mmCIF file of C-alpha atoms and ligand atoms in Angstrom:
data_model
loop_
_atom_site.group_PDB
_atom_site.id
_atom_site.type_symbol
_atom_site.label_atom_id
_atom_site.label_comp_id
_atom_site.label_asym_id
_atom_site.label_seq_id
_atom_site.Cartn_x
_atom_site.Cartn_y
_atom_site.Cartn_z
ATOM 1 C CA MET M 1 -24.510 -79.341 12.477
ATOM 2 C CA HIS M 2 -25.874 -75.985 13.238
ATOM 3 C CA MET M 3 -29.641 -75.937 12.718
ATOM 4 C CA PRO M 4 -32.764 -75.353 14.821
ATOM 5 C CA THR M 5 -32.709 -77.632 17.835
ATOM 6 C CA ARG M 6 -36.195 -79.165 17.594
ATOM 7 C CA PRO M 7 -35.759 -81.101 14.365
ATOM 8 C CA PHE M 8 -32.547 -82.468 15.762
ATOM 9 C CA ALA M 9 -34.066 -83.513 19.026
ATOM 10 C CA THR M 10 -36.761 -85.163 17.048
ATOM 11 C CA ALA M 11 -34.239 -86.840 14.813
ATOM 12 C CA LEU M 12 -32.196 -88.079 17.796
ATOM 13 C CA ALA M 13 -35.409 -89.465 19.440
ATOM 14 C CA VAL M 14 -36.681 -91.070 16.306
ATOM 15 C CA GLY M 15 -33.133 -92.288 15.540
ATOM 16 C CA MET M 16 -32.967 -94.261 18.674
ATOM 17 C CA PHE M 17 -35.939 -96.407 17.453
ATOM 18 C CA ALA M 18 -35.082 -96.383 13.827
ATOM 19 C CA GLY M 19 -33.801 -99.929 13.809
ATOM 20 C CA LEU M 20 -37.150 -101.054 15.186
ATOM 21 C CA LEU M 21 -39.145 -99.218 12.590
ATOM 22 C CA GLY M 22 -36.824 -100.567 9.921
ATOM 23 C CA THR M 23 -37.165 -98.215 6.889
ATOM 24 C CA VAL M 24 -33.557 -97.795 5.441
ATOM 25 C CA THR M 25 -33.067 -95.441 2.519
ATOM 26 C CA PRO M 26 -29.476 -95.943 1.091
ATOM 27 C CA ALA M 27 -27.464 -92.603 1.427
ATOM 28 C CA ARG M 28 -26.735 -90.982 -1.892
ATOM 29 C CA THR M 29 -23.038 -90.081 -2.569
ATOM 30 C CA GLU M 30 -22.978 -87.371 -5.180
ATOM 31 C CA THR M 31 -22.205 -83.918 -4.113
ATOM 32 C CA PRO M 32 -25.102 -81.460 -4.255
ATOM 33 C CA SER M 33 -24.624 -77.992 -5.979
ATOM 34 C CA PRO M 34 -24.047 -74.926 -3.699
ATOM 35 C CA GLU M 35 -27.595 -73.746 -4.745
ATOM 36 C CA ALA M 36 -29.175 -77.138 -3.822
ATOM 37 C CA ILE M 37 -27.503 -76.891 -0.437
ATOM 38 C CA VAL M 38 -28.849 -73.469 0.191
ATOM 39 C CA ASP M 39 -32.339 -74.462 -1.232
ATOM 40 C CA ALA M 40 -32.414 -77.231 1.437
ATOM 41 C CA PHE M 41 -31.782 -74.778 4.259
ATOM 42 C CA GLU M 42 -34.629 -72.591 2.810
ATOM 43 C CA ALA M 43 -36.903 -75.617 2.649
ATOM 44 C CA VAL M 44 -36.630 -75.856 6.420
ATOM 45 C CA LEU M 45 -36.344 -72.218 7.426
ATOM 46 C CA GLY M 46 -38.160 -70.338 4.563
ATOM 47 C CA PRO M 47 -36.480 -67.998 2.163
ATOM 48 C CA ILE M 48 -33.253 -66.421 3.205
ATOM 49 C CA ARG M 49 -33.796 -62.684 3.182
ATOM 50 C CA THR M 50 -31.853 -60.977 5.890
ATOM 51 C CA HIS M 51 -30.008 -63.378 8.019
ATOM 52 C CA ARG M 52 -27.767 -66.459 7.888
ATOM 53 C CA PRO M 53 -29.629 -69.631 7.679
ATOM 54 C CA SER M 54 -27.182 -71.106 10.199
ATOM 55 C CA HIS M 55 -26.015 -69.401 13.367
ATOM 56 C CA ALA M 56 -28.465 -66.709 12.482
ATOM 57 C CA LYS M 57 -28.046 -65.016 15.929
ATOM 58 C CA GLY M 58 -24.774 -63.266 16.566
ATOM 59 C CA THR M 59 -22.773 -60.370 17.879
ATOM 60 C CA CYS M 60 -19.792 -58.606 16.225
ATOM 61 C CA ALA M 61 -16.464 -58.122 17.957
ATOM 62 C CA ALA M 62 -12.913 -57.274 17.085
ATOM 63 C CA GLY M 63 -9.352 -58.050 18.238
ATOM 64 C CA TYR M 64 -6.100 -59.452 17.010
ATOM 65 C CA PHE M 65 -4.294 -62.727 16.515
ATOM 66 C CA ALA M 66 -0.621 -63.407 17.049
ATOM 67 C CA ALA M 67 1.136 -66.704 16.205
ATOM 68 C CA THR M 68 3.484 -68.333 18.525
ATOM 69 C CA PRO M 69 7.049 -69.393 17.203
ATOM 70 C CA GLU M 70 5.618 -72.913 16.921
ATOM 71 C CA GLY M 71 2.829 -71.551 14.707
ATOM 72 C CA ALA M 72 5.399 -69.975 12.478
ATOM 73 C CA ARG M 73 7.261 -73.229 12.308
ATOM 74 C CA LEU M 74 4.088 -75.194 11.339
ATOM 75 C CA SER M 75 2.619 -72.826 8.756
ATOM 76 C CA VAL M 76 4.255 -70.616 6.139
ATOM 77 C CA SER M 77 1.112 -68.514 5.839
ATOM 78 C CA PRO M 78 1.493 -64.788 6.669
ATOM 79 C CA ILE M 79 -1.118 -65.257 9.261
ATOM 80 C CA PHE M 80 1.338 -67.223 11.305
ATOM 81 C CA ASN M 81 4.330 -64.916 10.914
ATOM 82 C CA GLY M 82 4.172 -63.840 14.541
ATOM 83 C CA GLN M 83 2.993 -60.262 13.770
ATOM 84 C CA ARG M 84 -0.233 -58.971 15.181
ATOM 85 C CA VAL M 85 -3.011 -59.625 12.744
ATOM 86 C CA PRO M 86 -6.190 -57.592 13.119
ATOM 87 C CA THR M 87 -9.431 -59.714 13.203
ATOM 88 C CA ILE M 88 -13.161 -59.079 12.684
ATOM 89 C CA ILE M 89 -15.032 -61.643 14.932
ATOM 90 C CA ARG M 90 -18.600 -62.868 15.160
ATOM 91 C CA PHE M 91 -19.798 -64.805 18.153
ATOM 92 C CA GLY M 92 -22.912 -66.740 17.224
ATOM 93 C CA VAL M 93 -25.649 -69.124 18.412
ATOM 94 C CA GLY M 94 -26.535 -72.180 16.302
ATOM 95 C CA VAL M 95 -30.155 -71.299 15.764
ATOM 96 C CA GLY M 96 -32.127 -70.526 12.610
ATOM 97 C CA ASN M 97 -33.893 -67.446 14.124
ATOM 98 C CA PRO M 98 -31.885 -64.314 14.814
ATOM 99 C CA ARG M 99 -34.010 -63.742 18.013
ATOM 100 C CA GLY M 100 -33.733 -67.318 19.237
ATOM 101 C CA PRO M 101 -32.809 -68.022 22.919
ATOM 102 C CA ASP M 102 -29.193 -68.242 24.025
ATOM 103 C CA THR M 103 -30.000 -71.034 26.576
ATOM 104 C CA GLY M 104 -30.718 -73.964 24.325
ATOM 105 C CA ARG M 105 -28.486 -77.003 23.838
ATOM 106 C CA THR M 106 -27.220 -75.711 20.548
ATOM 107 C CA THR M 107 -23.705 -74.985 19.412
ATOM 108 C CA ARG M 108 -22.229 -71.590 19.848
ATOM 109 C CA SER M 109 -19.781 -70.233 17.233
ATOM 110 C CA LEU M 110 -16.576 -68.135 16.829
ATOM 111 C CA SER M 111 -16.034 -66.884 13.338
ATOM 112 C CA ILE M 112 -12.910 -64.930 12.466
ATOM 113 C CA ARG M 113 -11.710 -62.758 9.619
ATOM 114 C CA PHE M 114 -7.934 -62.352 9.799
ATOM 115 C CA GLU M 115 -6.467 -59.459 7.700
ATOM 116 C CA THR M 116 -2.789 -59.086 7.501
ATOM 117 C CA GLN M 117 -0.888 -55.839 6.952
ATOM 118 C CA GLY M 118 -0.198 -57.048 3.429
ATOM 119 C CA GLY M 119 -3.906 -57.283 2.736
ATOM 120 C CA GLU M 120 -4.285 -61.062 2.889
ATOM 121 C CA ILE M 121 -7.579 -62.271 4.186
ATOM 122 C CA TRP M 122 -8.415 -65.555 5.960
ATOM 123 C CA ASP M 123 -11.893 -66.432 7.187
ATOM 124 C CA MET M 124 -12.908 -69.314 9.354
ATOM 125 C CA ALA M 125 -16.052 -70.383 11.248
ATOM 126 C CA ASN M 126 -15.718 -72.565 14.315
ATOM 127 C CA ILE M 127 -18.267 -74.237 16.595
ATOM 128 C CA SER M 128 -18.501 -75.248 20.289
ATOM 129 C CA ALA M 129 -18.644 -78.952 19.452
ATOM 130 C CA PRO M 130 -15.772 -81.147 18.339
ATOM 131 C CA ILE M 131 -17.850 -82.794 15.655
ATOM 132 C CA PHE M 132 -20.230 -81.825 12.736
ATOM 133 C CA GLY M 133 -23.673 -83.257 12.190
ATOM 134 C CA SER M 134 -23.149 -84.548 8.681
ATOM 135 C CA PRO M 135 -20.471 -86.903 7.213
ATOM 136 C CA THR M 136 -21.042 -85.533 3.697
ATOM 137 C CA PRO M 137 -22.718 -82.498 1.999
ATOM 138 C CA GLN M 138 -25.388 -84.904 0.578
ATOM 139 C CA ALA M 139 -26.214 -86.148 4.145
ATOM 140 C CA LEU M 140 -26.562 -82.497 5.133
ATOM 141 C CA VAL M 141 -29.112 -81.824 2.320
ATOM 142 C CA ASP M 142 -30.888 -85.081 2.911
ATOM 143 C CA GLY M 143 -31.197 -84.358 6.592
ATOM 144 C CA LEU M 144 -32.576 -80.888 6.010
ATOM 145 C CA LEU M 145 -35.078 -82.041 3.378
ATOM 146 C CA ALA M 146 -36.197 -84.861 5.753
ATOM 147 C CA ARG M 147 -36.939 -82.159 8.350
ATOM 148 C CA ARG M 148 -38.925 -79.888 5.974
ATOM 149 C CA PRO M 149 -42.111 -78.867 7.815
ATOM 150 C CA ASP M 150 -45.168 -80.732 6.637
ATOM 151 C CA PRO M 151 -47.667 -77.973 5.515
ATOM 152 C CA ALA M 152 -50.482 -79.841 7.293
ATOM 153 C CA THR M 153 -48.839 -79.871 10.703
ATOM 154 C CA GLY M 154 -45.986 -77.359 10.501
ATOM 155 C CA GLN M 155 -43.772 -80.065 11.883
ATOM 156 C CA PRO M 156 -41.279 -82.424 10.122
ATOM 157 C CA ASN M 157 -42.801 -85.609 8.867
ATOM 158 C CA PRO M 158 -41.702 -88.231 11.498
ATOM 159 C CA GLN M 159 -41.416 -91.014 8.904
ATOM 160 C CA ALA M 160 -39.112 -88.963 6.683
ATOM 161 C CA VAL M 161 -36.979 -88.234 9.775
ATOM 162 C CA THR M 162 -36.841 -91.881 10.787
ATOM 163 C CA ALA M 163 -35.822 -93.073 7.278
ATOM 164 C CA PHE M 164 -33.091 -90.402 7.119
ATOM 165 C CA VAL M 165 -31.639 -91.274 10.485
ATOM 166 C CA ALA M 166 -31.803 -94.960 9.741
ATOM 167 C CA ALA M 167 -29.715 -94.383 6.619
ATOM 168 C CA ASN M 168 -27.443 -91.909 8.152
ATOM 169 C CA PRO M 169 -26.504 -92.931 11.716
ATOM 170 C CA ALA M 170 -23.438 -90.658 11.734
ATOM 171 C CA ALA M 171 -25.765 -87.653 11.419
ATOM 172 C CA THR M 172 -27.074 -88.193 15.035
ATOM 173 C CA LEU M 173 -23.524 -88.040 16.644
ATOM 174 C CA GLN M 174 -23.419 -84.343 17.105
ATOM 175 C CA ALA M 175 -26.972 -84.243 18.391
ATOM 176 C CA ARG M 176 -25.936 -86.920 20.961
ATOM 177 C CA TRP M 177 -22.946 -84.926 21.987
ATOM 178 C CA LEU M 178 -25.094 -81.739 22.468
ATOM 179 C CA ALA M 179 -27.735 -83.570 24.404
ATOM 180 C CA ALA M 180 -25.023 -84.820 26.843
ATOM 181 C CA THR M 181 -23.184 -81.503 27.196
ATOM 182 C CA LEU M 182 -24.505 -78.419 28.975
ATOM 183 C CA PRO M 183 -24.186 -75.168 26.936
ATOM 184 C CA SER M 184 -21.340 -72.769 27.854
ATOM 185 C CA ALA M 185 -22.055 -70.087 30.458
ATOM 186 C CA SER M 186 -20.292 -67.430 28.298
ATOM 187 C CA TRP M 187 -18.990 -66.986 24.719
ATOM 188 C CA ALA M 188 -15.696 -66.550 26.496
ATOM 189 C CA THR M 189 -15.700 -69.958 28.288
ATOM 190 C CA THR M 190 -16.091 -72.614 25.670
ATOM 191 C CA PRO M 191 -13.640 -74.236 23.181
ATOM 192 C CA TYR M 192 -14.533 -73.624 19.562
ATOM 193 C CA TRP M 193 -13.472 -76.370 17.146
ATOM 194 C CA GLY M 194 -12.774 -75.923 13.456
ATOM 195 C CA VAL M 195 -13.899 -79.530 13.097
ATOM 196 C CA ASN M 196 -12.630 -80.038 9.497
ATOM 197 C CA ALA M 197 -9.016 -81.254 8.962
ATOM 198 C CA PHE M 198 -6.703 -78.988 7.029
ATOM 199 C CA ARG M 199 -3.130 -79.389 5.721
ATOM 200 C CA PHE M 200 -0.624 -77.241 7.280
ATOM 201 C CA ARG M 201 2.562 -76.566 5.231
ATOM 202 C CA GLY M 202 5.463 -75.812 7.639
ATOM 203 C CA ALA M 203 8.710 -73.830 7.288
ATOM 204 C CA ASP M 204 10.452 -77.185 6.819
ATOM 205 C CA GLY M 205 8.393 -77.803 3.724
ATOM 206 C CA GLU M 206 6.499 -80.578 5.299
ATOM 207 C CA VAL M 207 2.673 -80.896 5.011
ATOM 208 C CA ARG M 208 0.893 -82.088 8.166
ATOM 209 C CA HIS M 209 -2.822 -82.681 8.610
ATOM 210 C CA ALA M 210 -4.379 -81.003 11.609
ATOM 211 C CA ARG M 211 -7.640 -79.932 13.137
ATOM 212 C CA TRP M 212 -7.704 -76.831 15.320
ATOM 213 C CA VAL M 213 -9.535 -75.727 18.502
ATOM 214 C CA PHE M 214 -9.596 -72.223 20.132
ATOM 215 C CA GLU M 215 -9.301 -72.938 23.830
ATOM 216 C CA PRO M 216 -10.690 -70.228 26.250
ATOM 217 C CA ARG M 217 -7.912 -68.852 28.447
ATOM 218 C CA ALA M 218 -10.759 -68.211 31.037
ATOM 219 C CA GLY M 219 -11.333 -71.983 31.275
ATOM 220 C CA THR M 220 -14.505 -73.944 30.226
ATOM 221 C CA LEU M 221 -17.578 -73.024 32.242
ATOM 222 C CA ARG M 222 -21.030 -74.438 31.517
ATOM 223 C CA LEU M 223 -24.560 -73.320 32.457
ATOM 224 C CA THR M 224 -26.426 -75.164 35.191
ATOM 225 C CA GLU M 225 -29.846 -76.644 34.314
ATOM 226 C CA GLU M 226 -31.410 -73.925 36.435
ATOM 227 C CA GLN M 227 -29.597 -71.108 34.556
ATOM 228 C CA MET M 228 -30.826 -72.731 31.349
ATOM 229 C CA ARG M 229 -34.319 -72.075 32.609
ATOM 230 C CA THR M 230 -33.892 -68.629 34.099
ATOM 231 C CA LEU M 231 -31.323 -66.688 32.122
ATOM 232 C CA PRO M 232 -32.576 -63.971 29.736
ATOM 233 C CA ASN M 233 -32.888 -64.659 25.949
ATOM 234 C CA ASP M 234 -29.920 -62.475 25.019
ATOM 235 C CA PHE M 235 -27.635 -63.040 28.029
ATOM 236 C CA LEU M 236 -24.519 -64.058 25.997
ATOM 237 C CA ALA M 237 -24.012 -60.594 24.348
ATOM 238 C CA GLU M 238 -24.676 -58.728 27.612
ATOM 239 C CA GLU M 239 -22.274 -61.011 29.501
ATOM 240 C CA LEU M 240 -19.557 -60.540 26.942
ATOM 241 C CA ARG M 241 -19.878 -56.768 26.936
ATOM 242 C CA ARG M 242 -19.616 -56.674 30.715
ATOM 243 C CA ARG M 243 -16.678 -59.091 30.714
ATOM 244 C CA ILE M 244 -14.618 -57.106 28.162
ATOM 245 C CA THR M 245 -14.898 -53.926 30.110
ATOM 246 C CA GLU M 246 -12.651 -55.679 32.709
ATOM 247 C CA ALA M 247 -10.149 -57.479 30.544
ATOM 248 C CA PRO M 248 -9.649 -58.782 27.004
ATOM 249 C CA VAL M 249 -11.012 -62.265 26.236
ATOM 250 C CA GLU M 250 -8.384 -64.653 24.975
ATOM 251 C CA PHE M 251 -8.237 -67.939 23.224
ATOM 252 C CA ASP M 252 -5.290 -70.175 22.401
ATOM 253 C CA MET M 253 -5.365 -71.679 18.979
ATOM 254 C CA VAL M 254 -4.200 -75.352 19.398
ATOM 255 C CA LEU M 255 -3.615 -77.799 16.560
ATOM 256 C CA GLN M 256 -4.236 -81.575 17.015
ATOM 257 C CA PHE M 257 -2.522 -83.972 14.740
ATOM 258 C CA PRO M 258 -4.015 -87.300 13.679
ATOM 259 C CA GLY M 259 -2.627 -90.683 14.774
ATOM 260 C CA THR M 260 -2.766 -94.030 12.910
ATOM 261 C CA GLY M 261 -6.352 -94.818 11.744
ATOM 262 C CA ASP M 262 -7.667 -91.251 12.406
ATOM 263 C CA ASP M 263 -9.980 -90.190 9.485
ATOM 264 C CA VAL M 264 -9.050 -86.753 8.116
ATOM 265 C CA THR M 265 -12.095 -86.744 5.888
ATOM 266 C CA ASN M 266 -14.986 -87.439 8.326
ATOM 267 C CA PRO M 267 -15.949 -84.448 10.498
ATOM 268 C CA THR M 268 -18.513 -86.530 12.644
ATOM 269 C CA VAL M 269 -15.683 -88.340 14.414
ATOM 270 C CA ALA M 270 -13.429 -86.606 16.861
ATOM 271 C CA TRP M 271 -9.740 -87.786 17.115
ATOM 272 C CA PRO M 272 -8.715 -89.184 20.486
ATOM 273 C CA ASP M 273 -7.618 -86.734 23.128
ATOM 274 C CA ASP M 274 -4.124 -88.189 23.481
ATOM 275 C CA ARG M 275 -3.091 -87.102 19.908
ATOM 276 C CA PRO M 276 -0.091 -84.612 19.739
ATOM 277 C CA ARG M 277 -0.932 -81.002 19.988
ATOM 278 C CA ALA M 278 0.736 -77.644 19.428
ATOM 279 C CA VAL M 279 -0.246 -74.156 20.542
ATOM 280 C CA VAL M 280 0.098 -72.048 17.358
ATOM 281 C CA GLY M 281 -1.313 -68.630 18.369
ATOM 282 C CA ARG M 282 -3.471 -66.510 20.595
ATOM 283 C CA LEU M 283 -6.646 -64.651 19.662
ATOM 284 C CA THR M 284 -7.295 -61.566 21.831
ATOM 285 C CA VAL M 285 -10.842 -60.097 21.667
ATOM 286 C CA THR M 286 -10.655 -56.427 22.640
ATOM 287 C CA ASP M 287 -14.045 -54.917 21.590
ATOM 288 C CA VAL M 288 -17.724 -56.001 21.354
ATOM 289 C CA ALA M 289 -20.367 -54.188 19.252
ATOM 290 C CA PRO M 290 -22.678 -52.180 21.561
ATOM 291 C CA GLY M 291 -25.762 -53.540 19.883
ATOM 292 C CA PRO M 292 -26.982 -55.563 16.878
ATOM 293 C CA GLY M 293 -25.099 -55.366 13.589
ATOM 294 C CA GLY M 294 -21.581 -54.221 12.891
ATOM 295 C CA ALA M 295 -18.601 -55.033 10.737
ATOM 296 C CA CYS M 296 -19.188 -58.836 10.878
ATOM 297 C CA ASP M 297 -22.639 -58.700 9.439
ATOM 298 C CA PRO M 298 -22.039 -58.477 5.649
ATOM 299 C CA ILE M 299 -19.233 -61.080 5.949
ATOM 300 C CA SER M 300 -19.710 -64.661 5.038
ATOM 301 C CA PHE M 301 -17.025 -66.517 6.981
ATOM 302 C CA MET M 302 -16.074 -68.803 4.012
ATOM 303 C CA THR M 303 -13.492 -71.283 5.099
ATOM 304 C CA LEU M 304 -11.046 -70.842 2.320
ATOM 305 C CA GLU M 305 -7.386 -72.002 2.095
ATOM 306 C CA GLN M 306 -4.349 -69.981 2.803
ATOM 307 C CA ALA M 307 -2.278 -71.650 0.142
ATOM 308 C CA PRO M 308 0.407 -72.680 0.663
ATOM 309 C CA GLY M 309 0.245 -72.229 4.460
ATOM 310 C CA VAL M 310 -3.061 -73.820 5.409
ATOM 311 C CA GLU M 311 -4.608 -75.881 2.536
ATOM 312 C CA LEU M 312 -7.984 -77.725 2.574
ATOM 313 C CA SER M 313 -8.007 -81.371 3.303
ATOM 314 C CA TYR M 314 -10.185 -83.675 1.135
ATOM 315 C CA ASP M 315 -13.057 -83.721 3.662
ATOM 316 C CA PRO M 316 -16.071 -83.469 1.331
ATOM 317 C CA THR M 317 -17.863 -81.217 3.847
ATOM 318 C CA LEU M 318 -14.957 -78.860 3.941
ATOM 319 C CA GLN M 319 -14.743 -78.755 0.129
ATOM 320 C CA ALA M 320 -18.418 -77.933 -0.108
ATOM 321 C CA ARG M 321 -18.479 -75.040 2.342
ATOM 322 C CA ALA M 322 -17.144 -71.904 0.633
ATOM 323 C CA ALA M 323 -19.444 -72.023 -2.457
ATOM 324 C CA ALA M 324 -22.560 -72.635 -0.317
ATOM 325 C CA TYR M 325 -21.620 -69.765 1.967
ATOM 326 C CA ALA M 326 -21.195 -67.522 -0.981
ATOM 327 C CA VAL M 327 -24.712 -68.455 -2.376
ATOM 328 C CA SER M 328 -26.207 -67.941 1.061
ATOM 329 C CA LEU M 329 -24.507 -64.553 1.360
ATOM 330 C CA SER M 330 -25.810 -63.442 -2.007
ATOM 331 C CA ARG M 331 -29.374 -64.344 -1.016
ATOM 332 C CA ARG M 332 -29.241 -62.671 2.344
ATOM 333 C CA LEU M 333 -27.755 -59.488 0.968
ATOM 334 C CA GLN M 334 -29.804 -59.172 -2.210
HETATM 335 C C1 HEM F 401 -21.413 -79.562 4.111
HETATM 336 C C2 HEM F 401 -20.798 -78.680 4.945
HETATM 337 C C3 HEM F 401 -21.369 -77.339 5.320
HETATM 338 C C4 HEM F 401 -22.277 -76.548 4.656
HETATM 339 C C5 HEM F 401 -22.974 -76.840 3.355
HETATM 340 C C6 HEM F 401 -22.553 -75.353 5.449
HETATM 341 C C7 HEM F 401 -23.363 -74.320 5.083
HETATM 342 C C8 HEM F 401 -23.424 -73.098 5.748
HETATM 343 C C9 HEM F 401 -24.110 -71.874 5.276
HETATM 344 C C10 HEM F 401 -24.876 -71.863 3.972
HETATM 345 C C11 HEM F 401 -23.825 -70.939 6.183
HETATM 346 C C12 HEM F 401 -24.452 -69.434 6.093
HETATM 347 C C13 HEM F 401 -23.395 -68.670 5.488
HETATM 348 C C14 HEM F 401 -23.673 -67.158 5.382
HETATM 349 O O1 HEM F 401 -24.861 -66.840 5.043
HETATM 350 O O2 HEM F 401 -22.865 -66.312 5.644
HETATM 351 C C15 HEM F 401 -23.154 -71.498 7.233
HETATM 352 C C16 HEM F 401 -22.667 -70.822 8.288
HETATM 353 C C17 HEM F 401 -21.888 -71.375 9.336
HETATM 354 N N1 HEM F 401 -21.418 -72.628 9.412
HETATM 355 FE FE1 HEM F 401 -21.531 -74.022 7.992
HETATM 356 N N2 HEM F 401 -21.721 -75.462 6.588
HETATM 357 C C18 HEM F 401 -21.034 -76.649 6.486
HETATM 358 C C19 HEM F 401 -20.139 -77.140 7.390
HETATM 359 C C20 HEM F 401 -19.819 -76.536 8.597
HETATM 360 C C21 HEM F 401 -18.895 -77.055 9.579
HETATM 361 C C22 HEM F 401 -18.172 -78.370 9.467
HETATM 362 C C23 HEM F 401 -18.941 -76.085 10.643
HETATM 363 C C24 HEM F 401 -18.069 -76.265 11.844
HETATM 364 C C25 HEM F 401 -17.019 -75.629 12.081
HETATM 365 C C26 HEM F 401 -19.764 -75.042 10.244
HETATM 366 C C27 HEM F 401 -19.988 -73.846 11.003
HETATM 367 C C28 HEM F 401 -20.697 -72.774 10.572
HETATM 368 C C29 HEM F 401 -20.821 -71.512 11.277
HETATM 369 C C30 HEM F 401 -20.158 -71.293 12.619
HETATM 370 C C31 HEM F 401 -21.532 -70.608 10.539
HETATM 371 C C32 HEM F 401 -21.985 -69.180 10.910
HETATM 372 C C33 HEM F 401 -20.802 -68.318 10.445
HETATM 373 C C34 HEM F 401 -21.082 -66.878 10.826
HETATM 374 O O3 HEM F 401 -20.711 -66.522 11.993
HETATM 375 O O4 HEM F 401 -21.368 -66.091 9.898
HETATM 376 N N3 HEM F 401 -20.289 -75.296 9.061
HETATM 377 N N4 HEM F 401 -22.836 -72.833 6.922
#
């Protein structure tokens, strides 16, 4: 999940003792409305006025994408026809405050708008963790509401957090992954996962489930504990601007296909590393905005389908995304 770190750290800590405390509230299964989802973000962060409630901090960039022949074989979408597709990019930090620090153990993000010569648009938002923090939209809402600050203390109510975590153990998996993984040293040196599964319709007419990851051509490089203490608040944007004056920043888009028993509807569980993979394209980042704002700001990177080339899977968290992003966009641009 992509929210302020402290409530998650609290949730993780409380979750470890949840069994001992023993309050279990059964998870609800209905899907909340897009408005209810965005209301839950607002309950934690306050009214959305100017910035995204998730990955609030970000820097705009631009570049292009070109599919490999394998990409053209695996998707009939024009995005994968092998031509150069211009992109608007946003690199983000998974914090609720647009001035939050770059050095925390939060996810970073790579959001992309592809726009073909023929005017077709495809948006996606990817994170630097292989899993999401909620198995369902309802769990996302319940988790946010459980972490609403108590007006008396300004902090989440620990009992509400304990009850939530006890009822939703899957909601701690991403926080555990983040706690065990140092944050990347650069926006250019981390993989970014799409997390949800999609259905790729190939040139042979076959539909294949797949998840994708953008793998950095520069390799994966993480901060040291000391750098986490000493680097400036905004080091990621400065580092990327410096880096791009020397050479473009590149990522390979890689699909991973599920094996027997792999769940295509639960984004809190990664598929094993030995599953078959295919390199379907390369993203080349050529420009970074000199300062705050830019072409990516008014975009909500709604993960829509590129029917018939890349269709949505039945993962409920994927199905819930676009409408909630649209509500959030309308509130932050009103
Ligand atoms: C129940 C599922 C989800 C809901 C309800 C949800 C909700 C939201 C909302 C409301 C925003 C702000 C949109 C805006 O104002 O433009 C957002 C942004 C974002 N979400 Fe999600 N999200 C979900 C799942 C995911 C997943 C699975 C990922 C992981 C890939 C993800 C990654 C992101 C990123 C990276 C952003 C920032 C995009 C940007 O750069 O503008 N979200 N999400």
